[in-house]
Coordinates of C-alpha atoms in Angstrom, one line a residue:
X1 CA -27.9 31.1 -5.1
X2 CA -26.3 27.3 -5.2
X3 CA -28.5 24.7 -6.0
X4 CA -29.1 21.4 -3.9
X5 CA -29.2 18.2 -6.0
X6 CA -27.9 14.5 -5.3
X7 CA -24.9 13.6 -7.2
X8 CA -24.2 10.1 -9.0
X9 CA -21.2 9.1 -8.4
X10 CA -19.1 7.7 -11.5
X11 CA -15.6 6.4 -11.6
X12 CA -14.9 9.3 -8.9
X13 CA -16.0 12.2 -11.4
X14 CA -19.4 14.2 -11.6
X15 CA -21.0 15.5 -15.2
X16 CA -23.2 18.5 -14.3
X17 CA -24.4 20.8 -16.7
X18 CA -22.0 23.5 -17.9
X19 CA -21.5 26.5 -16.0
X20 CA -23.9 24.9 -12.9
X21 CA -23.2 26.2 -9.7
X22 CA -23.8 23.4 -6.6
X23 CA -23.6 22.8 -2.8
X24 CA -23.7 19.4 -1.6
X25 CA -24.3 18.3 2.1
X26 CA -21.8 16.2 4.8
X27 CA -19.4 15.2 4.3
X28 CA -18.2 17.1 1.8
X29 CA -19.5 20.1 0.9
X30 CA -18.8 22.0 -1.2
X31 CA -19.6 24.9 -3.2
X32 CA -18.2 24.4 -6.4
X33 CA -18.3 27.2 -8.7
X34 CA -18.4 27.6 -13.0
X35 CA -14.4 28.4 -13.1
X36 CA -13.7 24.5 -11.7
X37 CA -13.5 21.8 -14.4
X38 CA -16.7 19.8 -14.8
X39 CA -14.5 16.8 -13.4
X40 CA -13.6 17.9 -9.8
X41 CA -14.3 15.8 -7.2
X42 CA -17.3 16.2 -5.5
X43 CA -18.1 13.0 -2.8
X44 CA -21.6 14.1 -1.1
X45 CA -22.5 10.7 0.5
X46 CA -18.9 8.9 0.2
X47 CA -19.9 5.5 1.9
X48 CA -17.8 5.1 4.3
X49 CA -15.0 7.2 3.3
X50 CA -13.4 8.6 0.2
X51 CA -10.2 7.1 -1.3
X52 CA -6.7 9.6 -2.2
X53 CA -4.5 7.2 -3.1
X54 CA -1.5 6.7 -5.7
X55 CA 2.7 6.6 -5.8
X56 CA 4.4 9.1 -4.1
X57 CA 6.1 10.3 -7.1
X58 CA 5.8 10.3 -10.4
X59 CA 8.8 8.1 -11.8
X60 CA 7.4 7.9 -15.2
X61 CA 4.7 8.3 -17.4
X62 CA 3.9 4.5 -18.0
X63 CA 4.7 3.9 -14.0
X64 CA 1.9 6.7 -13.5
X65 CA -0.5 5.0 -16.5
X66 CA -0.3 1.4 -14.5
X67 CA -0.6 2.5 -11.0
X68 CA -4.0 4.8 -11.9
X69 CA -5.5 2.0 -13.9
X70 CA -5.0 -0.9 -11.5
X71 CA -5.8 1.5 -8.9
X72 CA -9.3 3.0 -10.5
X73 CA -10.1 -0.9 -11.1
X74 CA -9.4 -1.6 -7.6
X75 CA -11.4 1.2 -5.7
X76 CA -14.3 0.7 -8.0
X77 CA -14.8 -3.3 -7.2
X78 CA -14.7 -2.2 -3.6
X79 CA -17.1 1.1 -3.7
X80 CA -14.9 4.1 -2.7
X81 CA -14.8 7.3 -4.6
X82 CA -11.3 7.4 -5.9
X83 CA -9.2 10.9 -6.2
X84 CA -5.7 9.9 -7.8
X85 CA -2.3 11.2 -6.3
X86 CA 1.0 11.4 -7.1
X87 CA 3.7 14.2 -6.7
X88 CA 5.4 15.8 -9.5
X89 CA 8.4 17.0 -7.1
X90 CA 8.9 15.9 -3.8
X91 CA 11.1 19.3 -2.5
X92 CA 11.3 18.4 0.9
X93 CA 13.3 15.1 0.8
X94 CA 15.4 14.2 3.7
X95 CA 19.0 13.6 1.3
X96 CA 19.5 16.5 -1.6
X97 CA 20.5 13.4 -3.4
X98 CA 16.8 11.7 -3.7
X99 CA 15.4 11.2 -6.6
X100 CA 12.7 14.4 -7.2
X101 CA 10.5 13.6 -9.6
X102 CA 10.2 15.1 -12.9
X103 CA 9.6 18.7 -11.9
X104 CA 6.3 21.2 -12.3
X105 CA 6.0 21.2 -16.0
X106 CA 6.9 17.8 -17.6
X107 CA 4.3 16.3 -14.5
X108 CA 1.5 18.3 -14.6
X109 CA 1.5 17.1 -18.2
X110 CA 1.9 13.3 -17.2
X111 CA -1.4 14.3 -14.3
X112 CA -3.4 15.8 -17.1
X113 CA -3.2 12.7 -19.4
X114 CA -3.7 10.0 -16.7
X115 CA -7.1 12.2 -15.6
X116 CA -8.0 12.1 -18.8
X117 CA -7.4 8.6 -19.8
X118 CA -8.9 7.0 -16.7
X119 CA -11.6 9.9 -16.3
X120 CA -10.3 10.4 -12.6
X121 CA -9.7 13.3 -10.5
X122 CA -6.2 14.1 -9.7
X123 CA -4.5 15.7 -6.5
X124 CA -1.1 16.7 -5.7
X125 CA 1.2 18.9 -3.6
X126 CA 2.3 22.4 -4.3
X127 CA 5.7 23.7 -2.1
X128 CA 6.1 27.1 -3.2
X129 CA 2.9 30.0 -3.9
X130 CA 4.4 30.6 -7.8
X131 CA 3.1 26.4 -8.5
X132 CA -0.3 27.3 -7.0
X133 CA -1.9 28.7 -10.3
X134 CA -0.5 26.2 -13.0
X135 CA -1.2 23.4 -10.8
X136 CA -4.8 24.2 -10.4
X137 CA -5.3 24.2 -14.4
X138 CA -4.6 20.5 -13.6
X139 CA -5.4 19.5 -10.2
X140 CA -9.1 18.9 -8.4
X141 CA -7.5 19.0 -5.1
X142 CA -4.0 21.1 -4.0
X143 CA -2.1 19.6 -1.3
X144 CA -0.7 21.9 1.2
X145 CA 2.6 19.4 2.8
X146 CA 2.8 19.3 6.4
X147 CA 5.7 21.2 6.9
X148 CA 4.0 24.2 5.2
X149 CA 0.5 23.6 7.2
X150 CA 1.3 27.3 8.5
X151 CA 2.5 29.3 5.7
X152 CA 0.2 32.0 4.9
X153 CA 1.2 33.2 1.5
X154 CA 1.1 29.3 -0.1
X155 CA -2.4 29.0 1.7
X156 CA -3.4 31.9 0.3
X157 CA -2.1 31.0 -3.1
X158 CA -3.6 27.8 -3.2
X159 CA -6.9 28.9 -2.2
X160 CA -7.1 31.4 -4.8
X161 CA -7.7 28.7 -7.4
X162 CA -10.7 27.8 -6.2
X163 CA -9.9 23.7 -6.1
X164 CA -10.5 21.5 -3.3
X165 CA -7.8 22.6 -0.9
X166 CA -6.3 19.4 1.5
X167 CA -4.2 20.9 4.3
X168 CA -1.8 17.9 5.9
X169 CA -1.2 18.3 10.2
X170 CA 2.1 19.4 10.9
X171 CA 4.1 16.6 12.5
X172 CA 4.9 19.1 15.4
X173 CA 1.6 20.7 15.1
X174 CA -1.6 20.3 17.5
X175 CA -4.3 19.6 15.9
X176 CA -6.0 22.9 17.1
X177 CA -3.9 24.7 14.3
X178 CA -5.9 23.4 11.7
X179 CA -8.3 25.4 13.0
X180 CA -6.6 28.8 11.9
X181 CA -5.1 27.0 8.5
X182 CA -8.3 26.2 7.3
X183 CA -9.6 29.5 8.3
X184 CA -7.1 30.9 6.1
X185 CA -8.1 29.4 3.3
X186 CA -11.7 30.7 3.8
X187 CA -10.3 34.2 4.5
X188 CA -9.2 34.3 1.0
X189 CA -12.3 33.4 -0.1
X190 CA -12.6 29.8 -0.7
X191 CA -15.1 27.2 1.2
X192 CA -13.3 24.6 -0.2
X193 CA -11.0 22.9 2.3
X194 CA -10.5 19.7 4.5
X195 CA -7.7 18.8 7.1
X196 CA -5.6 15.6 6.9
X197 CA -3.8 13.8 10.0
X198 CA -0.7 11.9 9.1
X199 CA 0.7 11.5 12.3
X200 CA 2.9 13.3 15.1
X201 CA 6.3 13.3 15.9
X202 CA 7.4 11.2 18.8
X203 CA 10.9 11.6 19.8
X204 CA 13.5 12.5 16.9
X205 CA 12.8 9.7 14.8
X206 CA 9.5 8.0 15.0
X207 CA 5.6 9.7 14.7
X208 CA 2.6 8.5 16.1
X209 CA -1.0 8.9 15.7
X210 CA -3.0 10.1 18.2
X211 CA -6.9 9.4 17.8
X212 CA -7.9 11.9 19.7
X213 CA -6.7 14.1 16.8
X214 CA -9.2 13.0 14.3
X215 CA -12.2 14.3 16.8
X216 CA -10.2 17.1 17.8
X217 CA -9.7 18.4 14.3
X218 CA -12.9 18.5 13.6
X219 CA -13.2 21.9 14.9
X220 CA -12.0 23.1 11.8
X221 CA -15.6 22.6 10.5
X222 CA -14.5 20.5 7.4
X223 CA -14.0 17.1 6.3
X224 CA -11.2 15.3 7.8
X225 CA -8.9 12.8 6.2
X226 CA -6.3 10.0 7.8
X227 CA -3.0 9.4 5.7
X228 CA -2.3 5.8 6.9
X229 CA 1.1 5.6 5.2
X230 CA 3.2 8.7 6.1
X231 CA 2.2 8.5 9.6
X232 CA 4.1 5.4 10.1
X233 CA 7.4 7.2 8.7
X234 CA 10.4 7.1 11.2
X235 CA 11.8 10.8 9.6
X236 CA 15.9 10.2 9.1
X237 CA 16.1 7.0 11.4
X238 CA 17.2 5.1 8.3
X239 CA 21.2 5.4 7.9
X240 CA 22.4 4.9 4.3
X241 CA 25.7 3.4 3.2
X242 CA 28.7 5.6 2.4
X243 CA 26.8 7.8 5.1
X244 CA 23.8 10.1 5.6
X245 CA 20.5 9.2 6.5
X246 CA 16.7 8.2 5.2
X247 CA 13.4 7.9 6.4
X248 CA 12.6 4.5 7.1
X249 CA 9.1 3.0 7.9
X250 CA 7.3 0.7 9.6
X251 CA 4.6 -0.6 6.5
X252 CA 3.3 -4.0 8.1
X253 CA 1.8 -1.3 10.9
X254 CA -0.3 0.6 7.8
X255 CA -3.2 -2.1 8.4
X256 CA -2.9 -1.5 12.0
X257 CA -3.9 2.9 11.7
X258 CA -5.8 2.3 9.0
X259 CA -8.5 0.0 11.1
X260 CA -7.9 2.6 14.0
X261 CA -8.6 5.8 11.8
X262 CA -11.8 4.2 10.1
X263 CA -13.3 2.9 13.1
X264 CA -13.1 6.4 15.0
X265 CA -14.6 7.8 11.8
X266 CA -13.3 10.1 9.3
X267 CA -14.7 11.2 5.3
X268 CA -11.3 10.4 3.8
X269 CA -8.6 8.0 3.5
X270 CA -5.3 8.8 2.0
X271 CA -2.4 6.4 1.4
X272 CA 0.5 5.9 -1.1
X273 CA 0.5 2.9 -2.9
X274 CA 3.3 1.5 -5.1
X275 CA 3.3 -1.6 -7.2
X276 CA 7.1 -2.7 -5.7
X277 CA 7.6 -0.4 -2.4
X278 CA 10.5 -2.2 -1.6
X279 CA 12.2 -1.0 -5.0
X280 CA 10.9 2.9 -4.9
X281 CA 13.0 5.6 -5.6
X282 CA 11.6 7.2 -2.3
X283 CA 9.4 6.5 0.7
X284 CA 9.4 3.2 -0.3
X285 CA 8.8 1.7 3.6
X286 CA 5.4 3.8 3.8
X287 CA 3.6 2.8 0.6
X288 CA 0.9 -0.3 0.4
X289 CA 1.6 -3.1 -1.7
X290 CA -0.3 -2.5 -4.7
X291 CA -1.1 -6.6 -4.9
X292 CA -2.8 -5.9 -1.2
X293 CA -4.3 -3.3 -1.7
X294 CA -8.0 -4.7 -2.3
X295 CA -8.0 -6.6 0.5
X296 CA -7.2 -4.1 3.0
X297 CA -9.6 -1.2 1.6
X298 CA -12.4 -3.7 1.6
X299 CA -11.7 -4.9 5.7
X300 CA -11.6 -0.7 5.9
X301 CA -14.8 -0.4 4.0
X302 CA -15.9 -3.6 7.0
X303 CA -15.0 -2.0 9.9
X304 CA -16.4 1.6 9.1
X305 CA -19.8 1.1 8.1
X306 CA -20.4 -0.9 11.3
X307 CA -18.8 1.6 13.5
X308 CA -20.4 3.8 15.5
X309 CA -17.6 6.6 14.0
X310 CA -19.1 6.4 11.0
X311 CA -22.1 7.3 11.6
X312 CA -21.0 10.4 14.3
X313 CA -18.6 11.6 11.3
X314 CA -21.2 12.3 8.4
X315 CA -23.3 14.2 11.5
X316 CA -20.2 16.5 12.3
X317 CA -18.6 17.2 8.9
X318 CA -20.6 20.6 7.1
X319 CA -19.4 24.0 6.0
X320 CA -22.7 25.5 8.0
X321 CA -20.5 29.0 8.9
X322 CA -20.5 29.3 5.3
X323 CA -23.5 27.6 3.5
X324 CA -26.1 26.4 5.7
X325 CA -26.9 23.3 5.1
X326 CA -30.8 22.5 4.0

């Protein structure tokens, strides 16, 4: 049976021994068995919140190197347990002419070396069930998008590599359906899941964020996480010259749900960050400032520990229809 022991938390990775098997308590946990890499992510007393955070996309190998070292340097000054992310194709873009990334196998390489280099754990997003297997040689935690939140087969596939599994709200999802995603990734036999908000849409072209969500979807039993960056998206209300459109944003508001999110409560932040947004190949008017990103994560790290939210969220976030806790 799993052991129970208090992890130390090191530049966001754990060392226990080889082949240990471990369950750790709110608000993540998570039973983690001999197959996963010694490095995976495990964040038993994340205080206030744990930190997914990184480019959209991967637009080089040195872009990837910089952003992950400033990054690491950053969430370590301010305390947060730091999973890196950054996409390796972004399939789902508005415009079939924006820029992709380098595709599954050239940036799984580029993820492997920056986890290496910078001892950090790594999560990205998988599209189609074939990725699911390769990407999880790599990856701590598999991103299911939220256009996909539904799709059986990919949640299947993804949860059959035994990683972290982090399934994104559907824009036009309520946040009951996480119930029955998550579920599905139990069914197939892995404990290891958690729900992330990142908005809802509001009319053709804009989203908004509805707290009540982040209570609500904590009847999936699991940790849940706020993405501060894509929720503020306006999806194809950006027109392009020589015609065509592109999602647009509203960044200067990313401070405004990110103090919202935190004070209600919730185990995990995510949020793309990108050293020049402005000059991104994509979803540059969603991703922080890299130059501001200290100083908001440690007014985050302010308002949580003295909110009541925080306090509420460890209570509520176990796996106990799985592995009672102690």
């Amino acid at each position: 049976s799993p052991s129970f022991i208090d992890h130390g938390f090191i530049s966001g990775t754990l060392q226990p021994p080889q082949g240990f098997h471990f369950l750790f308590s709110h608000p993540l946990s998570f039973y983690v068995s001999s197959s996963l890499e010694l490095s995976i992510f495990i964040v038993q007393s994340a205080d206030p919140f744990f930190l997914l955070a990184g480019p959209n996309v991967i637009e080089s190998e040195e872009h990837i190197f910089t952003m992950a070292k400033h990054i690491k340097a950053i969430s370590t000054r301010v305390g947060l347990p730091l999973v890196f992310k950054s996409s390796f194709d972004k399939a789902n873009r508005t415009s079939s002419k924006s820029f992709r990334g380098p595709g599954l196998t050239e940036g799984l390489k580029i993820l492997d070396k920056v986890k290496v280099a910078y001892d950090i754990p790594i999560v990205t997003d998988v599209h189609e069930s074939s990725q699911c297997e390769e990407v999880g040689k790599v990856a701590d935690i598999i991103q299911i998008p939220a256009f996909l939140c539904r799709q059986t087969d990919l949640l299947v596939a993804a949860a059959k590599t035994g990683k972290i599994i982090n399934i994104k709200k559907g824009q036009f999802c309520a946040p009951s359906v996480m119930e029955n995603s998550a579920e599905k990734v139990r069914l197939a036999g892995n404990p290891n899941v958690m729900v992330c908000e990142r908005g809802t849409m509001f009319g053709y072209n804009d989203l908004i964020v509805d707290p009540r969500n982040l209570e609500w979807m904590r009847e999936a039993n699991c940790p849940v996480v706020a993405d501060i960056t894509h929720s503020l998206q306006q999806p194809a209300g950006k027109k392009l010259d020589g015609g065509g459109v592109a999602s647009g944003g509203l960044r200067e508001l990313i401070p405004c749900i990110a103090r919202t999110v935190v004070a209600v409560g919730v185990d995990g932040i995510f949020m793309e960050v990108h050293d020049d947004p402005r000059n991104a190949p994509v979803d540059g008017p969603t991703q922080w400032p890299l130059r501001h990103l200290e100083e908001l994560l440690e007014e985050l790290v302010a308002i949580a520990v003295s909110s009541p939210g925080f306090s509420s969220a460890l209570v509520d976030c176990h796996f106990a229809s799985h592995h009672p806790l102690p």
